[in-house]
mmCIF file of C-alpha atoms and ligand atoms in Angstrom:
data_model
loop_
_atom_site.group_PDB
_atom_site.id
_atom_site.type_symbol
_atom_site.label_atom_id
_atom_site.label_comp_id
_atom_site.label_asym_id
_atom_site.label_seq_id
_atom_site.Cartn_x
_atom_site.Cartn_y
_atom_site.Cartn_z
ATOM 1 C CA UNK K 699 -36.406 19.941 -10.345
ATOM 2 C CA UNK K 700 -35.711 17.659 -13.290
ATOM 3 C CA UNK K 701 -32.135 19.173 -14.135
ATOM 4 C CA UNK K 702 -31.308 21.319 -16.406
ATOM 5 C CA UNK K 703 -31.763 20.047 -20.687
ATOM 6 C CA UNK K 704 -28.934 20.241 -23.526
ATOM 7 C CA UNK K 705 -30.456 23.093 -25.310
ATOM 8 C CA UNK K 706 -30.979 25.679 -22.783
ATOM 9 C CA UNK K 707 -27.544 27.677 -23.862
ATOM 10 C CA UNK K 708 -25.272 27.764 -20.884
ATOM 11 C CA UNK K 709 -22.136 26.515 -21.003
ATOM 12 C CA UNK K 710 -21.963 22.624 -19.076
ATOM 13 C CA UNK K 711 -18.787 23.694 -16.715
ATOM 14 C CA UNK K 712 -20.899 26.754 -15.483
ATOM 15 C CA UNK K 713 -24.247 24.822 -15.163
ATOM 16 C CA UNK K 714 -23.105 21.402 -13.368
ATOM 17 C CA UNK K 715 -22.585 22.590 -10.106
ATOM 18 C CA UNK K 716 -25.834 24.308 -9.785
ATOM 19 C CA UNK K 717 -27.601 20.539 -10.840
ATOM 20 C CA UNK K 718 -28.936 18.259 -8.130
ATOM 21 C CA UNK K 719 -26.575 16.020 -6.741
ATOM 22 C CA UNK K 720 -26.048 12.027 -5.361
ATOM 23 C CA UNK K 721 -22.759 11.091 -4.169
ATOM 24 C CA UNK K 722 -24.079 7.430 -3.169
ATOM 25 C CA UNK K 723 -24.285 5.878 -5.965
ATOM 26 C CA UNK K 724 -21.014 3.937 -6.887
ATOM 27 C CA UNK K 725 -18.907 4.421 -8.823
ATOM 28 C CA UNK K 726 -19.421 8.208 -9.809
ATOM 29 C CA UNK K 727 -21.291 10.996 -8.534
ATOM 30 C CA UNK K 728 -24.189 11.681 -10.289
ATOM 31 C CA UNK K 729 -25.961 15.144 -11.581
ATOM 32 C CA UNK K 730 -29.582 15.251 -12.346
ATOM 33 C CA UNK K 731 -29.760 16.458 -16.024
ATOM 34 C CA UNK K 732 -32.571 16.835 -18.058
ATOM 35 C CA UNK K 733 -34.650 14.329 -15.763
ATOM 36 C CA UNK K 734 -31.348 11.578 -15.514
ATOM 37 C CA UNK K 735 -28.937 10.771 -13.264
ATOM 38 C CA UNK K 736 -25.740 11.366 -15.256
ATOM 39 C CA UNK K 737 -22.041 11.173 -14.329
ATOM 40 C CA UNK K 738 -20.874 14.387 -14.033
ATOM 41 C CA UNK K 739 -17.542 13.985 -15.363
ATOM 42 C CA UNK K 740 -19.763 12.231 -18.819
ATOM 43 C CA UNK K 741 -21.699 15.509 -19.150
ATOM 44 C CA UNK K 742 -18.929 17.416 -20.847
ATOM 45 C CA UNK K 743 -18.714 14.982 -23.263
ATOM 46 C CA UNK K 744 -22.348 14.429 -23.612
ATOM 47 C CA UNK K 745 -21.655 19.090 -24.585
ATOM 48 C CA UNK K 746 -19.338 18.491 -26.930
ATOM 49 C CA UNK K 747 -21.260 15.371 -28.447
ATOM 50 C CA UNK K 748 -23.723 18.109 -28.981
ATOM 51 C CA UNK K 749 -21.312 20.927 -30.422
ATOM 52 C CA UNK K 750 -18.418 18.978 -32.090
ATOM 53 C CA UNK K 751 -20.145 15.488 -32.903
ATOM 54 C CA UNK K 752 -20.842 15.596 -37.066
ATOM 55 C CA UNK K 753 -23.513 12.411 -37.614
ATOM 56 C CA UNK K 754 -23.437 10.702 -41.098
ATOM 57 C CA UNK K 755 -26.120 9.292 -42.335
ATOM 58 C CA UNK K 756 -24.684 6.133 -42.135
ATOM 59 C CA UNK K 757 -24.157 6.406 -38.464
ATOM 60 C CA UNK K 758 -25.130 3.707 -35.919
ATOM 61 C CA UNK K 759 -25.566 3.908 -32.420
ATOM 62 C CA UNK K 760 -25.889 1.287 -30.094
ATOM 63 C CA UNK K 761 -27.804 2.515 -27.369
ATOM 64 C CA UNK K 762 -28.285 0.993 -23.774
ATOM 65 C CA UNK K 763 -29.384 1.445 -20.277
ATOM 66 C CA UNK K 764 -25.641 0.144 -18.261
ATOM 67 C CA UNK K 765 -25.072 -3.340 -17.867
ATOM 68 C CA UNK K 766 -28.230 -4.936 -20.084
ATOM 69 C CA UNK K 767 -26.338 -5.827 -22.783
ATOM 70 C CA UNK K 768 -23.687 -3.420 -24.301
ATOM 71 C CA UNK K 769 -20.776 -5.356 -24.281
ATOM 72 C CA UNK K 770 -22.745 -8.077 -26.425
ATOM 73 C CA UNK K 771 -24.577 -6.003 -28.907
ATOM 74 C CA UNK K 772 -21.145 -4.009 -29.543
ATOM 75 C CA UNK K 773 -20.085 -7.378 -30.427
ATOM 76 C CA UNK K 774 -22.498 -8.465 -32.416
ATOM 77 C CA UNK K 775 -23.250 -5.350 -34.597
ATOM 78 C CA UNK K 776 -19.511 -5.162 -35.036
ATOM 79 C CA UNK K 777 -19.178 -8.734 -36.527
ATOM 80 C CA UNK K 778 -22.729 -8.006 -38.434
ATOM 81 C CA UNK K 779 -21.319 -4.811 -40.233
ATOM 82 C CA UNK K 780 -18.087 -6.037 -41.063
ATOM 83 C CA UNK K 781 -19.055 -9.292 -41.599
ATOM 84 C CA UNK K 782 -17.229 -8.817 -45.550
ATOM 85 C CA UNK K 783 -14.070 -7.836 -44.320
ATOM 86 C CA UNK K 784 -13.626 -9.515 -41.387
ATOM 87 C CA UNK K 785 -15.184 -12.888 -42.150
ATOM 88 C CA UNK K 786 -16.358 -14.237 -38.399
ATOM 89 C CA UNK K 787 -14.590 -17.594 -38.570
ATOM 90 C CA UNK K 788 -11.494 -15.938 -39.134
ATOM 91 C CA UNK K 789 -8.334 -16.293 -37.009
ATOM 92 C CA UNK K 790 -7.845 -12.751 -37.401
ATOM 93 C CA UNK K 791 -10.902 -11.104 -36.870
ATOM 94 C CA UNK K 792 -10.542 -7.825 -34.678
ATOM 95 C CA UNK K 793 -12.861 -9.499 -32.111
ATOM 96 C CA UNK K 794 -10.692 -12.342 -31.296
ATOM 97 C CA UNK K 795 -7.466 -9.541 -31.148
ATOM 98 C CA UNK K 796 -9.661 -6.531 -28.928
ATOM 99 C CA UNK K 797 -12.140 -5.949 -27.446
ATOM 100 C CA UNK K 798 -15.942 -4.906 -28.181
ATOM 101 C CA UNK K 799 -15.675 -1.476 -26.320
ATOM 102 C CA UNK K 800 -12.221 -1.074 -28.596
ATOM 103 C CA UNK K 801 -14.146 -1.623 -31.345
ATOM 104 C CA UNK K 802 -16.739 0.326 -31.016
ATOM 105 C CA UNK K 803 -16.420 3.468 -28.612
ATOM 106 C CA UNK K 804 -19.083 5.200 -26.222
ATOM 107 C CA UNK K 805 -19.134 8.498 -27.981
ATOM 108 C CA UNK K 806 -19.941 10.613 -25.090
ATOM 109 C CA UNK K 807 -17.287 9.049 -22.907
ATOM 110 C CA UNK K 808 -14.577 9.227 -25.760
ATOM 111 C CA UNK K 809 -15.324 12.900 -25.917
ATOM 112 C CA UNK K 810 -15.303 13.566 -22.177
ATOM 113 C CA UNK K 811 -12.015 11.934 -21.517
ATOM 114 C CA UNK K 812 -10.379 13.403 -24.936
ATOM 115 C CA UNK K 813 -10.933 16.614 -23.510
ATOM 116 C CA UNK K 814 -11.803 20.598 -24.718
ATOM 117 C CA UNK K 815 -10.615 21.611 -27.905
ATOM 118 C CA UNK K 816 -10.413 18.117 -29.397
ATOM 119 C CA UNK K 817 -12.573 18.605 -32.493
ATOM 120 C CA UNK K 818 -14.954 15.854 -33.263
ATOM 121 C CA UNK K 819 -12.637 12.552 -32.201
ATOM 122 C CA UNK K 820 -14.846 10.550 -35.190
ATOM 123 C CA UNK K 821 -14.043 12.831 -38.100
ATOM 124 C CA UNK K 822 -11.681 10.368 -39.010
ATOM 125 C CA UNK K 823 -13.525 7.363 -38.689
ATOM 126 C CA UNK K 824 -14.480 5.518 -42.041
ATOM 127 C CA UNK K 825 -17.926 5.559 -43.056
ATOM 128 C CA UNK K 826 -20.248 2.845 -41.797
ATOM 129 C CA UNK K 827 -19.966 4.247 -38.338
ATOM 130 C CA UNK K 828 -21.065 2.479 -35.324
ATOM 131 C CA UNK K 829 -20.998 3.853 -32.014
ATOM 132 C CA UNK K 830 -22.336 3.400 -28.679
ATOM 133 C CA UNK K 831 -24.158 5.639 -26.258
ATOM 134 C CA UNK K 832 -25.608 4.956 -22.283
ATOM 135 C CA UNK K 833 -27.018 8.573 -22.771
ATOM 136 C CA UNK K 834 -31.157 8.865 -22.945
ATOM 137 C CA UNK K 835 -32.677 8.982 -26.332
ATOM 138 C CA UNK K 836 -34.225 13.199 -25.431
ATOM 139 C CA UNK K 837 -30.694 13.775 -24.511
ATOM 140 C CA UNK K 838 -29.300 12.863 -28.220
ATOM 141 C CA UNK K 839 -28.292 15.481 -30.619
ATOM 142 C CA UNK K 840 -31.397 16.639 -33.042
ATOM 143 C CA UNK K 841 -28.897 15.805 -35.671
ATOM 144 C CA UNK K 842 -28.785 12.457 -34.554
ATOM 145 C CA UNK K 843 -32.650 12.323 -33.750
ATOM 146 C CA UNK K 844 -34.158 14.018 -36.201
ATOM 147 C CA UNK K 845 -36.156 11.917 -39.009
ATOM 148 C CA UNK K 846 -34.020 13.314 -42.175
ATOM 149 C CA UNK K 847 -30.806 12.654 -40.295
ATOM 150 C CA UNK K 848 -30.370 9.127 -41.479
ATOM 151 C CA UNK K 849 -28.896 8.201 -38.387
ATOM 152 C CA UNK K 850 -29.896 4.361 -37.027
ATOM 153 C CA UNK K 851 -30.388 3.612 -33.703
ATOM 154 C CA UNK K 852 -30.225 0.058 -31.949
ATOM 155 C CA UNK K 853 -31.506 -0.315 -28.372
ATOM 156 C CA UNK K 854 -30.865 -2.978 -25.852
ATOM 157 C CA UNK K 855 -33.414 -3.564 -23.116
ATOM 158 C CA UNK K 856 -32.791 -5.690 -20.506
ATOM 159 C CA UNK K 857 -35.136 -6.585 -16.933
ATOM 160 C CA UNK K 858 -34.440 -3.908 -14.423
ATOM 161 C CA UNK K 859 -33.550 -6.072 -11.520
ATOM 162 C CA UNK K 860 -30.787 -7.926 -13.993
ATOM 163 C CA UNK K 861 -29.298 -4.799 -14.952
ATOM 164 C CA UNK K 862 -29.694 -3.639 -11.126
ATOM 165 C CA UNK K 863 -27.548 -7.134 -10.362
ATOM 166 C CA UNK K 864 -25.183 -6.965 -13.045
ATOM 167 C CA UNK K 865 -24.692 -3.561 -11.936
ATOM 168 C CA UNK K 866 -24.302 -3.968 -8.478
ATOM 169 C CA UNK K 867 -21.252 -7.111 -9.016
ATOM 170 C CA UNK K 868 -19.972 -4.895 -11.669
ATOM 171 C CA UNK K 869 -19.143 -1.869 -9.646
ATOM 172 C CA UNK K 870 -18.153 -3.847 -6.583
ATOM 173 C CA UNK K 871 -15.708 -5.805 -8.376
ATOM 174 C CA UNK K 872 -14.195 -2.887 -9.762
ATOM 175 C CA UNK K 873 -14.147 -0.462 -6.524
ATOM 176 C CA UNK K 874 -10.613 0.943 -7.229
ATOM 177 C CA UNK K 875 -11.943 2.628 -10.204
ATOM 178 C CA UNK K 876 -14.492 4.218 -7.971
ATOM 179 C CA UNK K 877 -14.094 7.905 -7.860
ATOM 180 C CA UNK K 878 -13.082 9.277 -4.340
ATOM 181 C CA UNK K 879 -16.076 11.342 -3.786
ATOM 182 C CA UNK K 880 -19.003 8.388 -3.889
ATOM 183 C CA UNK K 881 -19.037 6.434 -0.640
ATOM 184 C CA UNK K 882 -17.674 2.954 -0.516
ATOM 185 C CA UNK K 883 -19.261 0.829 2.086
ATOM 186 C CA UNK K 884 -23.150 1.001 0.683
ATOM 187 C CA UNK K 885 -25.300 -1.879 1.065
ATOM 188 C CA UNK K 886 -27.006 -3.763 -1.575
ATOM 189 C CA UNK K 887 -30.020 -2.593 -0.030
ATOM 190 C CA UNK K 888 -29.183 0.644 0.294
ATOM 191 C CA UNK K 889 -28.296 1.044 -3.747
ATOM 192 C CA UNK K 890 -31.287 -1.087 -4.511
ATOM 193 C CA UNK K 891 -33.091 1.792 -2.395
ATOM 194 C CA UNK K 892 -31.378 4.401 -4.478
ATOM 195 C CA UNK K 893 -32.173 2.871 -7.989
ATOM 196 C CA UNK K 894 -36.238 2.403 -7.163
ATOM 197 C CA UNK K 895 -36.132 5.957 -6.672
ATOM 198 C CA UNK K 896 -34.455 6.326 -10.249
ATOM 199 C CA UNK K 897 -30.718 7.111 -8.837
ATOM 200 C CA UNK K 898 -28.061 5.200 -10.520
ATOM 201 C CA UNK K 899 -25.659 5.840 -13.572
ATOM 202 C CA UNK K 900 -28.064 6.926 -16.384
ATOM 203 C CA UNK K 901 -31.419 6.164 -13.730
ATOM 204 C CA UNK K 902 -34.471 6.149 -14.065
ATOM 205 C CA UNK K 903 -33.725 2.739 -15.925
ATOM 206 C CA UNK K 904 -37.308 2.269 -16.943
ATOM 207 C CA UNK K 905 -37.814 6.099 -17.553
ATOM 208 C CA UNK K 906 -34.179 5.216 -20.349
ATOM 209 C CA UNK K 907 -36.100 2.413 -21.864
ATOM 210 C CA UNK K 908 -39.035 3.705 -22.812
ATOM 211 C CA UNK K 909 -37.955 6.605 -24.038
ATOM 212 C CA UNK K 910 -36.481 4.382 -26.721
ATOM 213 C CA UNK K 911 -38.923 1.869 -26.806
ATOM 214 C CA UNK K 912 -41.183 4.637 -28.029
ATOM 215 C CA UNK K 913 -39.205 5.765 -30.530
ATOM 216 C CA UNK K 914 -38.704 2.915 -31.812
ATOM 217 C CA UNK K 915 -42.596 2.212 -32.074
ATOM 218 C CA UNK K 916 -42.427 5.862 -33.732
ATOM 219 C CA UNK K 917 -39.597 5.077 -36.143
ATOM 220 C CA UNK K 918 -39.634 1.312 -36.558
ATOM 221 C CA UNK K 919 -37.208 1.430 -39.466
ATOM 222 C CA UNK K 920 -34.760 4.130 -37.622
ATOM 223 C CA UNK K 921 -34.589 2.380 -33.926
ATOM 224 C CA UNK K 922 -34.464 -1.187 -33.401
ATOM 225 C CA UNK K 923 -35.477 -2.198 -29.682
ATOM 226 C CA UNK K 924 -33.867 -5.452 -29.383
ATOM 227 C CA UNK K 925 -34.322 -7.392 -25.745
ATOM 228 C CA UNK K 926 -31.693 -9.142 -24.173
ATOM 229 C CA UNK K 927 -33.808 -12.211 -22.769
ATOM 230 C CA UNK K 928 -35.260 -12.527 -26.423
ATOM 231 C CA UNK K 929 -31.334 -12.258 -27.580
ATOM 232 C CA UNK K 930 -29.927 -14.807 -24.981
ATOM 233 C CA UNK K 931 -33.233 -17.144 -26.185
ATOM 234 C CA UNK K 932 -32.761 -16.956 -30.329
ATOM 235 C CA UNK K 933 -29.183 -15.209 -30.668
ATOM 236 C CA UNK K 934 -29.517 -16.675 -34.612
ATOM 237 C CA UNK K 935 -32.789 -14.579 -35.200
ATOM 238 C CA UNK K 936 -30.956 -11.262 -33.480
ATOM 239 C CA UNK K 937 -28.192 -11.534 -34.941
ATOM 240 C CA UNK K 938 -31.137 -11.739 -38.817
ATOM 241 C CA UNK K 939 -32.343 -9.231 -37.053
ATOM 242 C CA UNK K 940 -29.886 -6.730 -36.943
ATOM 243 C CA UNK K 941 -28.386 -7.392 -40.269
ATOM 244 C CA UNK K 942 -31.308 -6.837 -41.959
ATOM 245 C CA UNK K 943 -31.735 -3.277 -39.943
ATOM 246 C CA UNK K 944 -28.401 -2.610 -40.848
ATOM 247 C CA UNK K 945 -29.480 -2.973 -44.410
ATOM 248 C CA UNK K 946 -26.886 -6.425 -45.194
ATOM 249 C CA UNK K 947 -29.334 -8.878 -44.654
ATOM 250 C CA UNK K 948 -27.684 -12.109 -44.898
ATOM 251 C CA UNK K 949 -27.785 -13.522 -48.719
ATOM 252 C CA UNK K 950 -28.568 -17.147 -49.109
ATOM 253 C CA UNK K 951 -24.573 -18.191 -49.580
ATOM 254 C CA UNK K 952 -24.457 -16.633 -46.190
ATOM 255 C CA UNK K 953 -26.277 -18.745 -44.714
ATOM 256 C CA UNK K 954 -25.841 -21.772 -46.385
ATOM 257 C CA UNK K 955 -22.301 -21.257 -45.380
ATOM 258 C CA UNK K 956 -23.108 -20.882 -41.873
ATOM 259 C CA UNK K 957 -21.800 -17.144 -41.116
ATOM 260 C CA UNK K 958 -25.154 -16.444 -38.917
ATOM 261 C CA UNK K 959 -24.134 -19.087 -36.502
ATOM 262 C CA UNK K 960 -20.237 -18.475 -36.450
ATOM 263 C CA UNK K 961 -21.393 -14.506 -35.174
ATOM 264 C CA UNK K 962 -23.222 -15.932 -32.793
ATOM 265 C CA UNK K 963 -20.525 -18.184 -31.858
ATOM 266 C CA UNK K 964 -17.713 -15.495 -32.053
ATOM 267 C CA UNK K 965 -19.264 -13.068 -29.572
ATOM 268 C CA UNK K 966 -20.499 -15.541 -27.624
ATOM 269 C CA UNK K 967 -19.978 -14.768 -23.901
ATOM 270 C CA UNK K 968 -17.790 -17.943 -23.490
ATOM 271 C CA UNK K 969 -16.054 -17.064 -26.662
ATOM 272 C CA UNK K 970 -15.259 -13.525 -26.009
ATOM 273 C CA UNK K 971 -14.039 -14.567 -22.231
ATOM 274 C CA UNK K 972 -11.757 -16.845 -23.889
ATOM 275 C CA UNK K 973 -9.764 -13.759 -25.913
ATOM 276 C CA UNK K 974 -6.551 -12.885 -23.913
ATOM 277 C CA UNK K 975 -7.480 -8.981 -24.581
ATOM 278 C CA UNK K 976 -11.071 -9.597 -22.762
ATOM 279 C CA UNK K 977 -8.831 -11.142 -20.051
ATOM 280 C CA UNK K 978 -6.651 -9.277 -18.635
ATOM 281 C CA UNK K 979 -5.770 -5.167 -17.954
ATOM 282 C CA UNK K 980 -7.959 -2.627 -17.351
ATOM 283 C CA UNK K 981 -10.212 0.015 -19.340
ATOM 284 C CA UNK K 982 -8.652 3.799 -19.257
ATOM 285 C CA UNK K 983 -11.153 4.286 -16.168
ATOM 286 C CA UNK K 984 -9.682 1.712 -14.397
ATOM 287 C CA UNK K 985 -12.367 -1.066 -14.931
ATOM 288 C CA UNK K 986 -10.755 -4.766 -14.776
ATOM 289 C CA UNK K 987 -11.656 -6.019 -18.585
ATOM 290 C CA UNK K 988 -12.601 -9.555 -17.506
ATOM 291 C CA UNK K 989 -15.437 -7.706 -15.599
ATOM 292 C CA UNK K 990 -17.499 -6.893 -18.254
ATOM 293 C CA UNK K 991 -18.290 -10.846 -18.523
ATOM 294 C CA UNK K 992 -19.908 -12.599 -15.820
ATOM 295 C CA UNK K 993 -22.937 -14.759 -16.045
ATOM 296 C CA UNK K 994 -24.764 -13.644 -19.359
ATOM 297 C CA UNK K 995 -28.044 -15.198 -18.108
ATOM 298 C CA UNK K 996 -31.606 -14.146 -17.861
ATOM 299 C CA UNK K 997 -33.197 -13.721 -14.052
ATOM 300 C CA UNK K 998 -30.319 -14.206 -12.054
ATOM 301 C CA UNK K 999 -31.388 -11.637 -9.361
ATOM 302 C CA UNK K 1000 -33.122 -14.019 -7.587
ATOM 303 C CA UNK K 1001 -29.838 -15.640 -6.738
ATOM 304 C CA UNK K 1002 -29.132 -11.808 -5.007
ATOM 305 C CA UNK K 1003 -32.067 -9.942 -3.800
ATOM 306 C CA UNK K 1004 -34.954 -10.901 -2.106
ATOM 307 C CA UNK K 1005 -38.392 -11.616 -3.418
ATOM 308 C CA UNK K 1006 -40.081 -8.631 -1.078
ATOM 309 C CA UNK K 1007 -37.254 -6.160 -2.938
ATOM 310 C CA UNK K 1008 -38.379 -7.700 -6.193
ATOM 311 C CA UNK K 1009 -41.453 -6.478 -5.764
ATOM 312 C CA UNK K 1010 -41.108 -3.415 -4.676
ATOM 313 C CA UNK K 1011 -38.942 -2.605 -8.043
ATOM 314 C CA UNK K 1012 -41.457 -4.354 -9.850
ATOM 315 C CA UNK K 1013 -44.341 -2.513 -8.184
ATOM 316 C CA UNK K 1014 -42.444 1.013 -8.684
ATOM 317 C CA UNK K 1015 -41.813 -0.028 -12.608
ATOM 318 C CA UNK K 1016 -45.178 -0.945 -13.125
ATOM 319 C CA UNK K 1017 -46.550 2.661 -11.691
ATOM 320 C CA UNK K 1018 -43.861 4.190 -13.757
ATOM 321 C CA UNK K 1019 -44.892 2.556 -17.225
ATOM 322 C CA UNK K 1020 -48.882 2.553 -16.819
ATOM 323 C CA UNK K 1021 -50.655 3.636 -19.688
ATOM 324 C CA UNK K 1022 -47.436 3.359 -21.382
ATOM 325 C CA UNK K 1023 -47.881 0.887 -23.777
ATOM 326 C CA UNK K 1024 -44.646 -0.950 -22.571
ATOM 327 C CA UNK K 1025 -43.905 -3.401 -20.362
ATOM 328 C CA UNK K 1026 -40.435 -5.726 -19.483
HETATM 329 P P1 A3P M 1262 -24.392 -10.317 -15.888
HETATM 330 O O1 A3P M 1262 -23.646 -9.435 -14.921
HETATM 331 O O2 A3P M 1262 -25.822 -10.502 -15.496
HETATM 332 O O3 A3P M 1262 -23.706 -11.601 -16.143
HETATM 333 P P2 A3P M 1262 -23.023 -4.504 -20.352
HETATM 334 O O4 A3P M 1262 -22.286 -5.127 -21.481
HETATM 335 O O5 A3P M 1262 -24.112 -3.586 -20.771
HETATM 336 O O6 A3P M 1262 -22.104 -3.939 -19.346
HETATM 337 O O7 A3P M 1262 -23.832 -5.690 -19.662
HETATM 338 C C1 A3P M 1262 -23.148 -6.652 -18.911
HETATM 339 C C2 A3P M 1262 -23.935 -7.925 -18.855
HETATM 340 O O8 A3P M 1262 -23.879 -8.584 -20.123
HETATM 341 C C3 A3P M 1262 -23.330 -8.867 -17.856
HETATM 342 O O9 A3P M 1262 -24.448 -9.572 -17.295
HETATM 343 C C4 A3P M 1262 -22.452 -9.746 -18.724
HETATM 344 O O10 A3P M 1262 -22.132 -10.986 -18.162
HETATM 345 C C5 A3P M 1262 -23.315 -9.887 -19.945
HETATM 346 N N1 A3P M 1262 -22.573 -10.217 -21.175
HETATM 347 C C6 A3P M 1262 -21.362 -9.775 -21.554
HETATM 348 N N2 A3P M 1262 -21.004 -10.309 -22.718
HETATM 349 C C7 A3P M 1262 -22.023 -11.123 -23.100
HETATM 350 C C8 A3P M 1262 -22.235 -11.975 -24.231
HETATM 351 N N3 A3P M 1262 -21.335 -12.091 -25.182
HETATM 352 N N4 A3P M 1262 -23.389 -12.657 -24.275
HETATM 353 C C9 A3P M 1262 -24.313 -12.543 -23.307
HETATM 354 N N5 A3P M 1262 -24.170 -11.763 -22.218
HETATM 355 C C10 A3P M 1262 -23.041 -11.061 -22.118
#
């Protein structure tokens, strides 16, 4: 049973406890949902995404599987977009005051812990809009989706067994935040276990990547699938990248002046530890804000999991993503 999907009419507090359940994977427990493992306190805000959320044409979403990449490309599309008002070299720009998840929000979060009856939280929001999303592309809004909506789309992909990794540190550094119900004293092996078989936050990760991927083979000039090795190995020809998605392709003053490099600089993972607001305190779910920078490297789960549990992920990817066109 894949879980229930978005459409099907009944209300989300009456359907979730009738969806399949895991309670090991930290930090939440998880509901199968339209063939994903999804928190289940997320899926009332992934409802009212669907029922209160009004997209703008102008809308941009950064989408992401967890921990490949979020915290970066928040960064850098934020700096990109508002590149005129908030010149990057600047003393004052908002990224060397806040943080990149207070400048640009998970939408489906922000509606889950604003609550029922909220309205859409966005309305307010000035046009450009750019917001983030860990849901699954078939689990978006048609009005998001849909070809005529406008909407653009940016997707970062990152190698499963990093984003296992990443994962993995991330949630045991931050085990307060862990919701009661999940168990606490898993193994690394026994997660890894879990996430081959799909089950983690927002799992299968390789099911969530190519659902983009192929949409944005679909709808090249709607969803950009941006890599994080490739981003980590040219950040200058991303960051190109994105602006010229974004429609503000960098003019020739631009670069002559040297605003490419001084984005890449600013949300640089060294730069963005360095920011007393990346530093210190916690996120309203409890997560320590210095966690959300570690290592920023490509292939560093060698230095965690061995090369037999490599390839078993690998082998279980590969089966997955046959025939598919895509591969990490
Ligand atoms: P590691 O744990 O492998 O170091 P997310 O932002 O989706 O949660 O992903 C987190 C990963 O991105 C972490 O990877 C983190 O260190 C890395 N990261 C955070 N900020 C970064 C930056 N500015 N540049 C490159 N990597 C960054």
């Amino acid at each position: 049973d894949g879980g229930g999907g978005v459409l099907d009419g009944m209300a989300m507090a009456e359907l979730l406890p009738s969806l399949p359940l895991e309670t090991r994977c930290p930090p939440f427990p998880l509901r199968l949902y339209g063939g994903y493992w999804l928190p289940e306190w997320v899926l009332p805000g992934l409802e009212a995404v669907h029922a209160r959320f009004d997209p703008r044409p102008s809308d941009v979403l950064l989408a992401s599987f967890p921990k490949s990449g979020t915290t970066w490309l928040k960064a850098l599309a934020f700096a990109v977009a508002n590149r005129a008002d908030h010149p990057p070299s600047g003393d004052a720009h908002p990224l060397r005051r806040s943080g990149p998840h207070d400048c640009v929000r998970f939408f489906e979060s922000s509606f889950a812990l604003a609550g029922e009856g909220g309205g859409d939280i966005f309305a307010a929001s000035p046009s450009p809009r750019l917001l983030a999303t860990h849901m699954p592309y078939s689990l978006l809004p048609e009005r998001i989706t849909a070809s005529g909506s406008g909407c653009r789309i940016v997707y970062v992909c990152r190698d499963p067994k990093d984003a296992f990794i990443s994962a993995w540190l991330f949630t045991t550094k931050n085990s307060t935040a862990h919701d009661r119900s999940v168990q606490k004293s898993a193994s690394i092996e026994e997660v890894f276990d879990l996430f081959c078989a799909g089950r983690c936050v927002a799992g299968p990760q390789w099911q969530h990547v190519l659902e983009y991927w192929s949409e944005s083979q679909r709808r090249p000039e709607k969803v950009l699938f941006l890599r994080y090795e490739e981003m980590l190995r040219e950040p200058a020809r991303s960051v190109r990248r994105l602006a010229e998605f974004l429609g503000c392709p960098f003019a020739e003053e631009e670069e002559a002046a040297g605003a490419v490099d001084a984005i890449v600089e600013l949300c640089s993972i060294g730069q963005l530890r360095r920011v007393p607001a990346n530093k210190t305190g916690a996120t309203e779910l409890g997560i320590n804000k210095e966690s959300f920078f570690r290592k920023g490297a490509a292939g560093d789960w060698s230095n965690h999991i061995s090369l037999e549990m490599a390839a078993r992920l690998d082998a279980v990817v590969e089966d997955a993503l046959r025939g598919s066109g895509f591969s990490f």
